[in-house]
């Protein structure tokens, strides 16, 4: 079991002692982890790390030291801003943190100005319990129950390592849902690949499908739908989007806020390794030998079994009301979890980084802070509940380690500071809000792509039409043979759609339908749709169409659509043509939602999907969720045989 | 008195809730058993559910076999306790040597989930007495390592003693030898089945209600067995 | 007939959930002196003619190992060193 | 630190679909002189103290291999013979 942060090391709120007290051994393996028990995150011998570590005092004393900020993706003015915020140059660890948090992926710096429309144009809704800005949107579906759902991308990792990329994509979105207090109950996977007959598709597709299945099946989450689309524009950049649906009692909604100075910060789940810190490795390039690149894989390997245990442990903690705040560790690892939880509460945090259980003892502070190791959650726990939290973790066989505590805002009303030490060395001292909320925001230049007029001029009406039965037959055969219209069973058979026993509709239906209350029959319907070719021709209407398609797919099951999520897959925001497409797509989705009267509750933006200078088709993927008061009333898409020889009647609605 | 049917949860069990639901729908009382339990809480029968116990990282069922609760189950099964292993549960029963043979990687190397027709070939077991011999039933199959293998002598013995409980019909989903989907021990109280009867107990969520027969069978069996 | 054996292991810094699961199970078997377990693949290749190490290395690189997360070694073993020779 | 390596292979009479899939893929890589491919597991065990072959054999027998379908061998390898020593 893990020891608590010792009262002896608790300092006055808001101040940092010049000489931190001796850190305690903080990590002891849960029962059943003998491998680790013998080797608790052993600190390296002092001489080894002290020499290499860049501390706050050192940073203050060496203002002229050159830092590889450009290699980390920070612009000159962004780096200057960091120096201005800190009043000195950042330490290595701080630089790593800013580069992560101010990246496009975390800061939404190019998309923010557009995404505002989702809030501004959203119709008022009394169902919305948590909206954009939270880990996932939460909507009330009955007096007692709420659901949360969100779709996210894992495109680039899935191209590098299809199986693990897709698997950890599922793992990541599931933790988002878990962090809201929900039990994850289903997944969906909208996928885009290059040409079906391209040799690289033969590498990427089977790996991605096996990865989505491998992780989701092992977690016990039914897969209730998705998409498989082939187009050469995705050849060098497949899209792997993953959606997760969760259910929670309304009063179990969790917050991420690290409130309550004196509360303990607990890291729970897998140990931390050098996963996914490829980018940050430039920080060490000066101090490491040739082999350093090899030591820093940018690929993360998922452990769905660990995630399953993490889910059960978290749900037990929620039900026993043992946590004050909780946040999943996703792409930006501890950096994001520490800063977001503190920033959203306005508090500070004091972290003893050497307490983080490590897979590789030689890891350095900036690596620990940047690591994207999977299957971890950050908890904020009141001291009197800590024992019970650690017991629960132990029961489920996951690590739980007190790594720090919440500190008070400063007396002048300013938010608190995030203070991180590493074996008594002060390596981070920053205002958490500066990483989370004060990142750069850009109104990027936009221009309609020059070729759009030409594309639009080439109208579908001008295409030759089949004029005789033979030509018609040809056309039908060609369409049937198209991979985009072909049967998707090869994919869907690799996914468990039965587990949990609440799947009312799944493939090949238009929407997935899940029963969420066995007693009342209450259920939800979900569909995800997107059409990159349409969006390429007209991003505004193409996005509206994706929304309309998902909306219809939900409606035809008999469900009432109530909420929207989305994953916006685009090329580089630095390309004005792409930025225009993006802006149009967002405007289209916001307008469409206004017209249909349902809010966007969350989503994800994925930029830089391109091969060289060639972006993918703009591919907004839209998910719509609907409610069915009784899933027994769902309408499946096939004809239902009737007793007594009655026949169904067919009607065509619309024009 | 309602029969009490234990459903074991190992870390990584997934279909435990579904098995408990099926027990309930069949009219018995499900009793949740934890892998670390050192006793069986007086249950009348046990279901080892599907899932990925301990991640199934080494070989499916290899680690679960050493769980404390398994020791009790192995002992009790020798005394006649009805035990049904579904999917991962079947794998655990083979690893624990309560059933012969082994379940290996599907021949096509993929996880496969489909609605599968089975022919019930032995109705003499504690878990299949509610069926007719030769009855065809439809229940979901979903596994990555469901290919049943054993040496020829074992297979011949299983056939000879009528211990092949069910076979795949209309396509073998995983390459199992002799299309074997379910087998039993000589006493007929321990049955392992790869497909999932617990997912065919409600019209709304399953392809049929055929799975229910396994759970009603054990109740019938228990009524016939003096306590 | 000699065979070529290709041993493929996850790179040391990559998470090995399989090895971890086994290591965690050992205490239940009464084993407490194991520090770590790593699990990889062993592939035995039999050639129609002489065992060809270069060819095997090429196959390993292209097909058997995933260089993004795995390392491999290639060597020739005599028939009497193979696993089935020592039941 | 020396480790114990446990090699686990399917018994020769058990079908190995993975090995077969690799063998079937080889002609597409232009490889035509491979007669057969078998795929098994390689498990590296590091002990806290001296490598213990008997202990490893016991672990292999109970847990790492399934005697119904698999054979195994156990041996000590020096650190410089492990896979990660030859990137
Ligand atoms: N990647 C996927 N994952 C899960 N289900 C999928 C996936 N791709 C397609 N499906 C399901 O297969 C069925 C058929 O898909 P599709 O041919 O795209 O139909 P539609 O054009 O009606 O959406 C749908 O139920 C869809 O949800």
JSON list of C-alpha atoms and ligand atoms in Angstrom, two decimals, chain A residues 189 191 223-228 484-486 488 491-492 495 506-510 529 549, ligand 1:
[
{"chain": "A", "resi": 189, "resn": "UNK", "atom": "CA", "xyz": [-15.45, 3.28, -34.83]},
{"chain": "A", "resi": 191, "resn": "UNK", "atom": "CA", "xyz": [-12.70, 4.53, -40.09]},
{"chain": "A", "resi": 223, "resn": "UNK", "atom": "CA", "xyz": [-19.22, -2.33, -30.73]},
{"chain": "A", "resi": 224, "resn": "UNK", "atom": "CA", "xyz": [-22.53, -1.02, -32.05]},
{"chain": "A", "resi": 225, "resn": "UNK", "atom": "CA", "xyz": [-21.55, 0.64, -35.30]},
{"chain": "A", "resi": 226, "resn": "UNK", "atom": "CA", "xyz": [-19.10, 2.68, -37.27]},
{"chain": "A", "resi": 227, "resn": "UNK", "atom": "CA", "xyz": [-17.97, 3.28, -40.80]},
{"chain": "A", "resi": 228, "resn": "UNK", "atom": "CA", "xyz": [-15.45, 1.87, -43.22]},
{"chain": "A", "resi": 484, "resn": "UNK", "atom": "CA", "xyz": [-17.49, 1.55, -50.02]},
{"chain": "A", "resi": 485, "resn": "UNK", "atom": "CA", "xyz": [-20.83, -0.15, -50.57]},
{"chain": "A", "resi": 486, "resn": "UNK", "atom": "CA", "xyz": [-19.72, -3.72, -50.02]},
{"chain": "A", "resi": 488, "resn": "UNK", "atom": "CA", "xyz": [-18.66, -4.84, -43.90]},
{"chain": "A", "resi": 491, "resn": "UNK", "atom": "CA", "xyz": [-14.77, -5.92, -40.11]},
{"chain": "A", "resi": 492, "resn": "UNK", "atom": "CA", "xyz": [-17.80, -6.15, -37.84]},
{"chain": "A", "resi": 495, "resn": "UNK", "atom": "CA", "xyz": [-16.07, -6.97, -32.81]},
{"chain": "A", "resi": 506, "resn": "UNK", "atom": "CA", "xyz": [-25.96, -3.15, -33.96]},
{"chain": "A", "resi": 507, "resn": "UNK", "atom": "CA", "xyz": [-24.62, -3.88, -37.43]},
{"chain": "A", "resi": 508, "resn": "UNK", "atom": "CA", "xyz": [-26.01, -3.91, -40.04]},
{"chain": "A", "resi": 509, "resn": "UNK", "atom": "CA", "xyz": [-28.53, -1.41, -38.65]},
{"chain": "A", "resi": 510, "resn": "UNK", "atom": "CA", "xyz": [-28.47, 2.32, -39.34]},
{"chain": "A", "resi": 529, "resn": "UNK", "atom": "CA", "xyz": [-21.62, 9.55, -40.19]},
{"chain": "A", "resi": 549, "resn": "UNK", "atom": "CA", "xyz": [-27.63, 11.58, -42.04]},
{"chain": "E", "resi": 1, "resn": "LIG", "atom": "N1", "xyz": [-15.90, 0.27, -38.53]},
{"chain": "E", "resi": 1, "resn": "LIG", "atom": "C1", "xyz": [-17.09, -0.22, -38.19]},
{"chain": "E", "resi": 1, "resn": "LIG", "atom": "N2", "xyz": [-17.31, -0.61, -36.92]},
{"chain": "E", "resi": 1, "resn": "LIG", "atom": "C2", "xyz": [-18.49, -1.08, -36.53]},
{"chain": "E", "resi": 1, "resn": "LIG", "atom": "N3", "xyz": [-19.53, -1.17, -37.33]},
{"chain": "E", "resi": 1, "resn": "LIG", "atom": "C3", "xyz": [-19.41, -0.78, -38.60]},
{"chain": "E", "resi": 1, "resn": "LIG", "atom": "C4", "xyz": [-18.17, -0.31, -39.09]},
{"chain": "E", "resi": 1, "resn": "LIG", "atom": "N4", "xyz": [-18.33, -0.01, -40.39]},
{"chain": "E", "resi": 1, "resn": "LIG", "atom": "C5", "xyz": [-19.60, -0.28, -40.69]},
{"chain": "E", "resi": 1, "resn": "LIG", "atom": "N5", "xyz": [-20.25, -0.74, -39.61]},
{"chain": "E", "resi": 1, "resn": "LIG", "atom": "C6", "xyz": [-21.65, -1.11, -39.51]},
{"chain": "E", "resi": 1, "resn": "LIG", "atom": "O1", "xyz": [-21.98, -1.94, -40.59]},
{"chain": "E", "resi": 1, "resn": "LIG", "atom": "C7", "xyz": [-23.25, -1.61, -41.07]},
{"chain": "E", "resi": 1, "resn": "LIG", "atom": "C8", "xyz": [-23.17, -1.31, -42.53]},
{"chain": "E", "resi": 1, "resn": "LIG", "atom": "O2", "xyz": [-22.35, -0.21, -42.73]},
{"chain": "E", "resi": 1, "resn": "LIG", "atom": "P1", "xyz": [-22.44, 0.61, -44.07]},
{"chain": "E", "resi": 1, "resn": "LIG", "atom": "O3", "xyz": [-22.28, -0.29, -45.22]},
{"chain": "E", "resi": 1, "resn": "LIG", "atom": "O4", "xyz": [-21.50, 1.77, -43.94]},
{"chain": "E", "resi": 1, "resn": "LIG", "atom": "O5", "xyz": [-23.95, 1.06, -43.99]},
{"chain": "E", "resi": 1, "resn": "LIG", "atom": "P2", "xyz": [-24.60, 2.49, -44.11]},
{"chain": "E", "resi": 1, "resn": "LIG", "atom": "O6", "xyz": [-24.19, 2.97, -45.44]},
{"chain": "E", "resi": 1, "resn": "LIG", "atom": "O7", "xyz": [-26.04, 2.16, -43.96]},
{"chain": "E", "resi": 1, "resn": "LIG", "atom": "O8", "xyz": [-24.07, 3.29, -42.97]},
{"chain": "E", "resi": 1, "resn": "LIG", "atom": "C9", "xyz": [-23.77, -0.45, -40.21]},
{"chain": "E", "resi": 1, "resn": "LIG", "atom": "O9", "xyz": [-24.56, -0.99, -39.17]},
{"chain": "E", "resi": 1, "resn": "LIG", "atom": "C10", "xyz": [-22.51, 0.13, -39.62]},
{"chain": "E", "resi": 1, "resn": "LIG", "atom": "O10", "xyz": [-22.75, 0.73, -38.37]}
]
